[in-house]
Amino acid sequence: MQKLNVGFLGAGEMARIHAGVLRDIADVEITAVTSRHKNSAADLINSLGFKNAAAYTDFDQMLAEKDLDLLYICLPPAAHQGQLEKAVHKGIHIFIEKPIAINEKRARSMVEAVNEAGVISQVGYHYRFAKGIQKLKELIDSGQAGQQALLQGYYFCNSLHSSWWRQLEKSGGQIYEQVIHLYDLALHLFGDYQSAEGMLANLCHQQTEGYTIEDNSLSLIQFKSGALGSIAGSNCAVPGSWKKALTVICENLTVEFENIEKAVFKYHQQGEVETEVFEADQDLYYLENRDFIEAVLEKREAQVPISEGLKAIKLISEIKENNKKRAEQNV
């Protein structure tokens, strides 16, 4: 069987992670990498041993010269400026890293372009592929978990990251770049929301040059089911440590996720408590890539199509807008 030809737009950390995974998947071959800096594209190709791949600085040239089946878009959110639309117009299937855009309007237009083209898409929400998350989703959807009640999560770290990450107009902030994973899980597990409020503040990096994003965020969400949610993010915590946790409480079940991969299920129906632990040595990046490749080969929808990428952006946009209005009222 002929291999699927893969192109990359972007040559940063996430591109390297996905390219490293694809190197071990027999169904695909990376044939091109585009980056603003040709040295970055060439370094990705050489360091991972893609002998038949070409490095580009011009995305349009790559599209014209390479017959691609798949395109991996690994760009900062503000850098999405029509590349996806050009690719899907040629029938190329899309894997796109989160967040898919810098705002809801841009995200919505990208979703529409993918739907009109009829191509297969996948968003890089790899947390969804954890066994505990998938088990909990099954229990909620089947009704076994009972009434959804409360969801509480946090994402704590302390890092300056890349220069673009620290600029609001380029990244959207930590809530967009990191904490969005938890917002996605909240919507995935508890469904659509009814209302959302939040507070964002820069408390620890006011003297850091070029740091224009928030470094702390806190939100309150009411879901259409009536359930409540709270999600916090901080870039003021322990340096070099990334802590992500999630607790989900339902009528018959409480689940505590430690860094997402480990989940402790406590079933408490009719006064009895039974415990089940999900802790597996899983490569979540491999699982999301494998699902995307199989979806293309099988001509089916991937588990996390681009329409899912719009949902968390819509929620976060409302939280940020409400925070802005509150700040203006207090001036």
JSON list of C-alpha atoms in Angstrom, two decimals, residues 162-279:
[
{"chain": "A", "resi": 162, "resn": "SER", "atom": "CA", "xyz": [8.94, 31.37, 23.85]},
{"chain": "A", "resi": 163, "resn": "SER", "atom": "CA", "xyz": [8.76, 35.12, 23.27]},
{"chain": "A", "resi": 164, "resn": "TRP", "atom": "CA", "xyz": [5.56, 34.82, 21.22]},
{"chain": "A", "resi": 165, "resn": "TRP", "atom": "CA", "xyz": [3.92, 32.80, 24.02]},
{"chain": "A", "resi": 166, "resn": "ARG", "atom": "CA", "xyz": [4.28, 35.78, 26.38]},
{"chain": "A", "resi": 167, "resn": "GLN", "atom": "CA", "xyz": [2.54, 38.20, 23.99]},
{"chain": "A", "resi": 168, "resn": "LEU", "atom": "CA", "xyz": [-1.23, 38.45, 24.20]},
{"chain": "A", "resi": 169, "resn": "GLU", "atom": "CA", "xyz": [-1.77, 39.28, 20.54]},
{"chain": "A", "resi": 170, "resn": "LYS", "atom": "CA", "xyz": [0.21, 36.20, 19.44]},
{"chain": "A", "resi": 171, "resn": "SER", "atom": "CA", "xyz": [-0.76, 33.47, 21.93]},
{"chain": "A", "resi": 172, "resn": "GLY", "atom": "CA", "xyz": [-3.97, 34.57, 23.63]},
{"chain": "A", "resi": 173, "resn": "GLY", "atom": "CA", "xyz": [-2.40, 33.82, 27.00]},
{"chain": "A", "resi": 174, "resn": "GLN", "atom": "CA", "xyz": [-1.84, 30.81, 29.22]},
{"chain": "A", "resi": 175, "resn": "ILE", "atom": "CA", "xyz": [-5.58, 30.17, 29.32]},
{"chain": "A", "resi": 176, "resn": "TYR", "atom": "CA", "xyz": [-5.46, 29.65, 25.53]},
{"chain": "A", "resi": 177, "resn": "GLU", "atom": "CA", "xyz": [-2.14, 27.86, 25.27]},
{"chain": "A", "resi": 178, "resn": "GLN", "atom": "CA", "xyz": [-2.22, 25.47, 28.24]},
{"chain": "A", "resi": 179, "resn": "VAL", "atom": "CA", "xyz": [-5.33, 25.60, 30.40]},
{"chain": "A", "resi": 180, "resn": "ILE", "atom": "CA", "xyz": [-7.46, 25.12, 27.27]},
{"chain": "A", "resi": 181, "resn": "HIS", "atom": "CA", "xyz": [-6.83, 21.37, 27.61]},
{"chain": "A", "resi": 182, "resn": "LEU", "atom": "CA", "xyz": [-8.92, 21.37, 30.79]},
{"chain": "A", "resi": 183, "resn": "TYR", "atom": "CA", "xyz": [-11.65, 23.50, 29.25]},
{"chain": "A", "resi": 184, "resn": "ASP", "atom": "CA", "xyz": [-11.80, 21.02, 26.40]},
{"chain": "A", "resi": 185, "resn": "LEU", "atom": "CA", "xyz": [-12.14, 18.10, 28.82]},
{"chain": "A", "resi": 186, "resn": "ALA", "atom": "CA", "xyz": [-14.85, 19.93, 30.76]},
{"chain": "A", "resi": 187, "resn": "LEU", "atom": "CA", "xyz": [-16.94, 20.37, 27.62]},
{"chain": "A", "resi": 188, "resn": "HIS", "atom": "CA", "xyz": [-16.13, 16.86, 26.40]},
{"chain": "A", "resi": 189, "resn": "LEU", "atom": "CA", "xyz": [-17.29, 15.27, 29.67]},
{"chain": "A", "resi": 190, "resn": "PHE", "atom": "CA", "xyz": [-20.09, 17.59, 30.85]},
{"chain": "A", "resi": 191, "resn": "GLY", "atom": "CA", "xyz": [-21.38, 18.90, 27.52]},
{"chain": "A", "resi": 192, "resn": "ASP", "atom": "CA", "xyz": [-22.22, 22.44, 26.46]},
{"chain": "A", "resi": 193, "resn": "TYR", "atom": "CA", "xyz": [-22.20, 25.29, 28.96]},
{"chain": "A", "resi": 194, "resn": "GLN", "atom": "CA", "xyz": [-24.95, 27.72, 29.89]},
{"chain": "A", "resi": 195, "resn": "SER", "atom": "CA", "xyz": [-22.92, 30.54, 31.42]},
{"chain": "A", "resi": 196, "resn": "ALA", "atom": "CA", "xyz": [-19.33, 31.31, 32.34]},
{"chain": "A", "resi": 197, "resn": "GLU", "atom": "CA", "xyz": [-17.49, 33.95, 34.36]},
{"chain": "A", "resi": 198, "resn": "GLY", "atom": "CA", "xyz": [-13.82, 34.37, 35.06]},
{"chain": "A", "resi": 199, "resn": "MET", "atom": "CA", "xyz": [-10.98, 36.50, 36.34]},
{"chain": "A", "resi": 200, "resn": "LEU", "atom": "CA", "xyz": [-7.54, 36.93, 34.78]},
{"chain": "A", "resi": 201, "resn": "ALA", "atom": "CA", "xyz": [-4.56, 38.80, 36.20]},
{"chain": "A", "resi": 202, "resn": "ASN", "atom": "CA", "xyz": [-0.84, 39.29, 35.71]},
{"chain": "A", "resi": 203, "resn": "LEU", "atom": "CA", "xyz": [0.53, 39.20, 39.26]},
{"chain": "A", "resi": 204, "resn": "CYS", "atom": "CA", "xyz": [4.06, 37.78, 39.08]},
{"chain": "A", "resi": 205, "resn": "HIS", "atom": "CA", "xyz": [5.35, 39.06, 35.73]},
{"chain": "A", "resi": 206, "resn": "GLN", "atom": "CA", "xyz": [4.47, 42.74, 35.72]},
{"chain": "A", "resi": 207, "resn": "GLN", "atom": "CA", "xyz": [8.17, 43.63, 35.55]},
{"chain": "A", "resi": 208, "resn": "THR", "atom": "CA", "xyz": [8.99, 41.00, 32.92]},
{"chain": "A", "resi": 209, "resn": "GLU", "atom": "CA", "xyz": [9.69, 42.72, 29.61]},
{"chain": "A", "resi": 210, "resn": "GLY", "atom": "CA", "xyz": [7.37, 41.64, 26.82]},
{"chain": "A", "resi": 211, "resn": "TYR", "atom": "CA", "xyz": [5.03, 39.70, 29.14]},
{"chain": "A", "resi": 212, "resn": "THR", "atom": "CA", "xyz": [1.54, 40.95, 28.26]},
{"chain": "A", "resi": 213, "resn": "ILE", "atom": "CA", "xyz": [-0.56, 37.87, 29.07]},
{"chain": "A", "resi": 214, "resn": "GLU", "atom": "CA", "xyz": [-2.19, 36.80, 32.32]},
{"chain": "A", "resi": 215, "resn": "ASP", "atom": "CA", "xyz": [-0.27, 34.54, 34.68]},
{"chain": "A", "resi": 216, "resn": "ASN", "atom": "CA", "xyz": [-3.29, 33.54, 36.76]},
{"chain": "A", "resi": 217, "resn": "SER", "atom": "CA", "xyz": [-6.84, 32.69, 35.71]},
{"chain": "A", "resi": 218, "resn": "LEU", "atom": "CA", "xyz": [-9.90, 31.35, 37.46]},
{"chain": "A", "resi": 219, "resn": "SER", "atom": "CA", "xyz": [-13.31, 30.55, 35.99]},
{"chain": "A", "resi": 220, "resn": "LEU", "atom": "CA", "xyz": [-16.76, 29.43, 37.10]},
{"chain": "A", "resi": 221, "resn": "ILE", "atom": "CA", "xyz": [-18.91, 27.52, 34.63]},
{"chain": "A", "resi": 222, "resn": "GLN", "atom": "CA", "xyz": [-22.51, 26.34, 34.72]},
{"chain": "A", "resi": 223, "resn": "PHE", "atom": "CA", "xyz": [-23.28, 23.60, 32.24]},
{"chain": "A", "resi": 224, "resn": "LYS", "atom": "CA", "xyz": [-26.63, 23.11, 30.54]},
{"chain": "A", "resi": 225, "resn": "SER", "atom": "CA", "xyz": [-27.07, 19.94, 32.61]},
{"chain": "A", "resi": 226, "resn": "GLY", "atom": "CA", "xyz": [-27.02, 22.14, 35.74]},
{"chain": "A", "resi": 227, "resn": "ALA", "atom": "CA", "xyz": [-23.58, 20.90, 36.79]},
{"chain": "A", "resi": 228, "resn": "LEU", "atom": "CA", "xyz": [-20.94, 23.37, 37.96]},
{"chain": "A", "resi": 229, "resn": "GLY", "atom": "CA", "xyz": [-17.29, 23.72, 37.04]},
{"chain": "A", "resi": 230, "resn": "SER", "atom": "CA", "xyz": [-14.21, 25.60, 38.18]},
{"chain": "A", "resi": 231, "resn": "ILE", "atom": "CA", "xyz": [-10.88, 25.75, 36.33]},
{"chain": "A", "resi": 232, "resn": "ALA", "atom": "CA", "xyz": [-7.71, 27.55, 37.47]},
{"chain": "A", "resi": 233, "resn": "GLY", "atom": "CA", "xyz": [-4.43, 28.27, 35.77]},
{"chain": "A", "resi": 234, "resn": "SER", "atom": "CA", "xyz": [-1.21, 29.75, 37.11]},
{"chain": "A", "resi": 235, "resn": "ASN", "atom": "CA", "xyz": [2.21, 30.52, 35.71]},
{"chain": "A", "resi": 236, "resn": "CYS", "atom": "CA", "xyz": [3.48, 31.55, 39.15]},
{"chain": "A", "resi": 237, "resn": "ALA", "atom": "CA", "xyz": [3.90, 28.04, 40.61]},
{"chain": "A", "resi": 238, "resn": "VAL", "atom": "CA", "xyz": [6.98, 25.82, 40.92]},
{"chain": "A", "resi": 239, "resn": "PRO", "atom": "CA", "xyz": [9.56, 26.50, 38.17]},
{"chain": "A", "resi": 240, "resn": "GLY", "atom": "CA", "xyz": [10.22, 23.52, 35.91]},
{"chain": "A", "resi": 241, "resn": "SER", "atom": "CA", "xyz": [7.12, 21.70, 37.12]},
{"chain": "A", "resi": 242, "resn": "TRP", "atom": "CA", "xyz": [3.91, 21.23, 35.13]},
{"chain": "A", "resi": 243, "resn": "LYS", "atom": "CA", "xyz": [1.04, 20.06, 37.33]},
{"chain": "A", "resi": 244, "resn": "LYS", "atom": "CA", "xyz": [-2.33, 19.25, 35.80]},
{"chain": "A", "resi": 245, "resn": "ALA", "atom": "CA", "xyz": [-5.18, 17.74, 37.79]},
{"chain": "A", "resi": 246, "resn": "LEU", "atom": "CA", "xyz": [-8.90, 17.20, 37.40]},
{"chain": "A", "resi": 247, "resn": "THR", "atom": "CA", "xyz": [-11.62, 16.05, 39.78]},
{"chain": "A", "resi": 248, "resn": "VAL", "atom": "CA", "xyz": [-15.03, 15.04, 38.45]},
{"chain": "A", "resi": 249, "resn": "ILE", "atom": "CA", "xyz": [-17.97, 14.37, 40.76]},
{"chain": "A", "resi": 250, "resn": "CYS", "atom": "CA", "xyz": [-21.15, 12.68, 39.61]},
{"chain": "A", "resi": 251, "resn": "GLU", "atom": "CA", "xyz": [-24.09, 11.25, 41.53]},
{"chain": "A", "resi": 252, "resn": "ASN", "atom": "CA", "xyz": [-22.68, 7.70, 41.58]},
{"chain": "A", "resi": 253, "resn": "LEU", "atom": "CA", "xyz": [-19.01, 8.32, 40.92]},
{"chain": "A", "resi": 254, "resn": "THR", "atom": "CA", "xyz": [-16.06, 10.53, 41.85]},
{"chain": "A", "resi": 255, "resn": "VAL", "atom": "CA", "xyz": [-12.91, 10.49, 39.70]},
{"chain": "A", "resi": 256, "resn": "GLU", "atom": "CA", "xyz": [-9.58, 12.09, 40.59]},
{"chain": "A", "resi": 257, "resn": "PHE", "atom": "CA", "xyz": [-7.08, 12.53, 37.76]},
{"chain": "A", "resi": 258, "resn": "GLU", "atom": "CA", "xyz": [-3.42, 13.00, 38.63]},
{"chain": "A", "resi": 259, "resn": "ASN", "atom": "CA", "xyz": [-1.68, 14.56, 35.62]},
{"chain": "A", "resi": 260, "resn": "ILE", "atom": "CA", "xyz": [-4.47, 13.07, 33.49]},
{"chain": "A", "resi": 261, "resn": "GLU", "atom": "CA", "xyz": [-2.72, 9.73, 32.86]},
{"chain": "A", "resi": 262, "resn": "LYS", "atom": "CA", "xyz": [-3.56, 8.33, 36.31]},
{"chain": "A", "resi": 263, "resn": "ALA", "atom": "CA", "xyz": [-7.21, 8.21, 37.35]},
{"chain": "A", "resi": 264, "resn": "VAL", "atom": "CA", "xyz": [-8.74, 6.93, 40.59]},
{"chain": "A", "resi": 265, "resn": "PHE", "atom": "CA", "xyz": [-12.41, 5.99, 40.18]},
{"chain": "A", "resi": 266, "resn": "LYS", "atom": "CA", "xyz": [-14.53, 5.76, 43.33]},
{"chain": "A", "resi": 267, "resn": "TYR", "atom": "CA", "xyz": [-17.97, 4.28, 42.74]},
{"chain": "A", "resi": 268, "resn": "HIS", "atom": "CA", "xyz": [-20.30, 5.26, 45.58]},
{"chain": "A", "resi": 269, "resn": "GLN", "atom": "CA", "xyz": [-23.74, 4.10, 44.66]},
{"chain": "A", "resi": 270, "resn": "GLN", "atom": "CA", "xyz": [-26.10, 3.05, 47.50]},
{"chain": "A", "resi": 271, "resn": "GLY", "atom": "CA", "xyz": [-23.57, 3.86, 50.21]},
{"chain": "A", "resi": 272, "resn": "GLU", "atom": "CA", "xyz": [-20.93, 1.35, 49.11]},
{"chain": "A", "resi": 273, "resn": "VAL", "atom": "CA", "xyz": [-17.56, 2.55, 47.80]},
{"chain": "A", "resi": 274, "resn": "GLU", "atom": "CA", "xyz": [-15.55, 0.60, 45.24]},
{"chain": "A", "resi": 275, "resn": "THR", "atom": "CA", "xyz": [-12.24, 1.84, 43.89]},
{"chain": "A", "resi": 276, "resn": "GLU", "atom": "CA", "xyz": [-10.76, 1.30, 40.43]},
{"chain": "A", "resi": 277, "resn": "VAL", "atom": "CA", "xyz": [-7.44, 2.76, 39.25]},
{"chain": "A", "resi": 278, "resn": "PHE", "atom": "CA", "xyz": [-6.49, 3.49, 35.65]},
{"chain": "A", "resi": 279, "resn": "GLU", "atom": "CA", "xyz": [-2.77, 3.97, 35.28]}
]
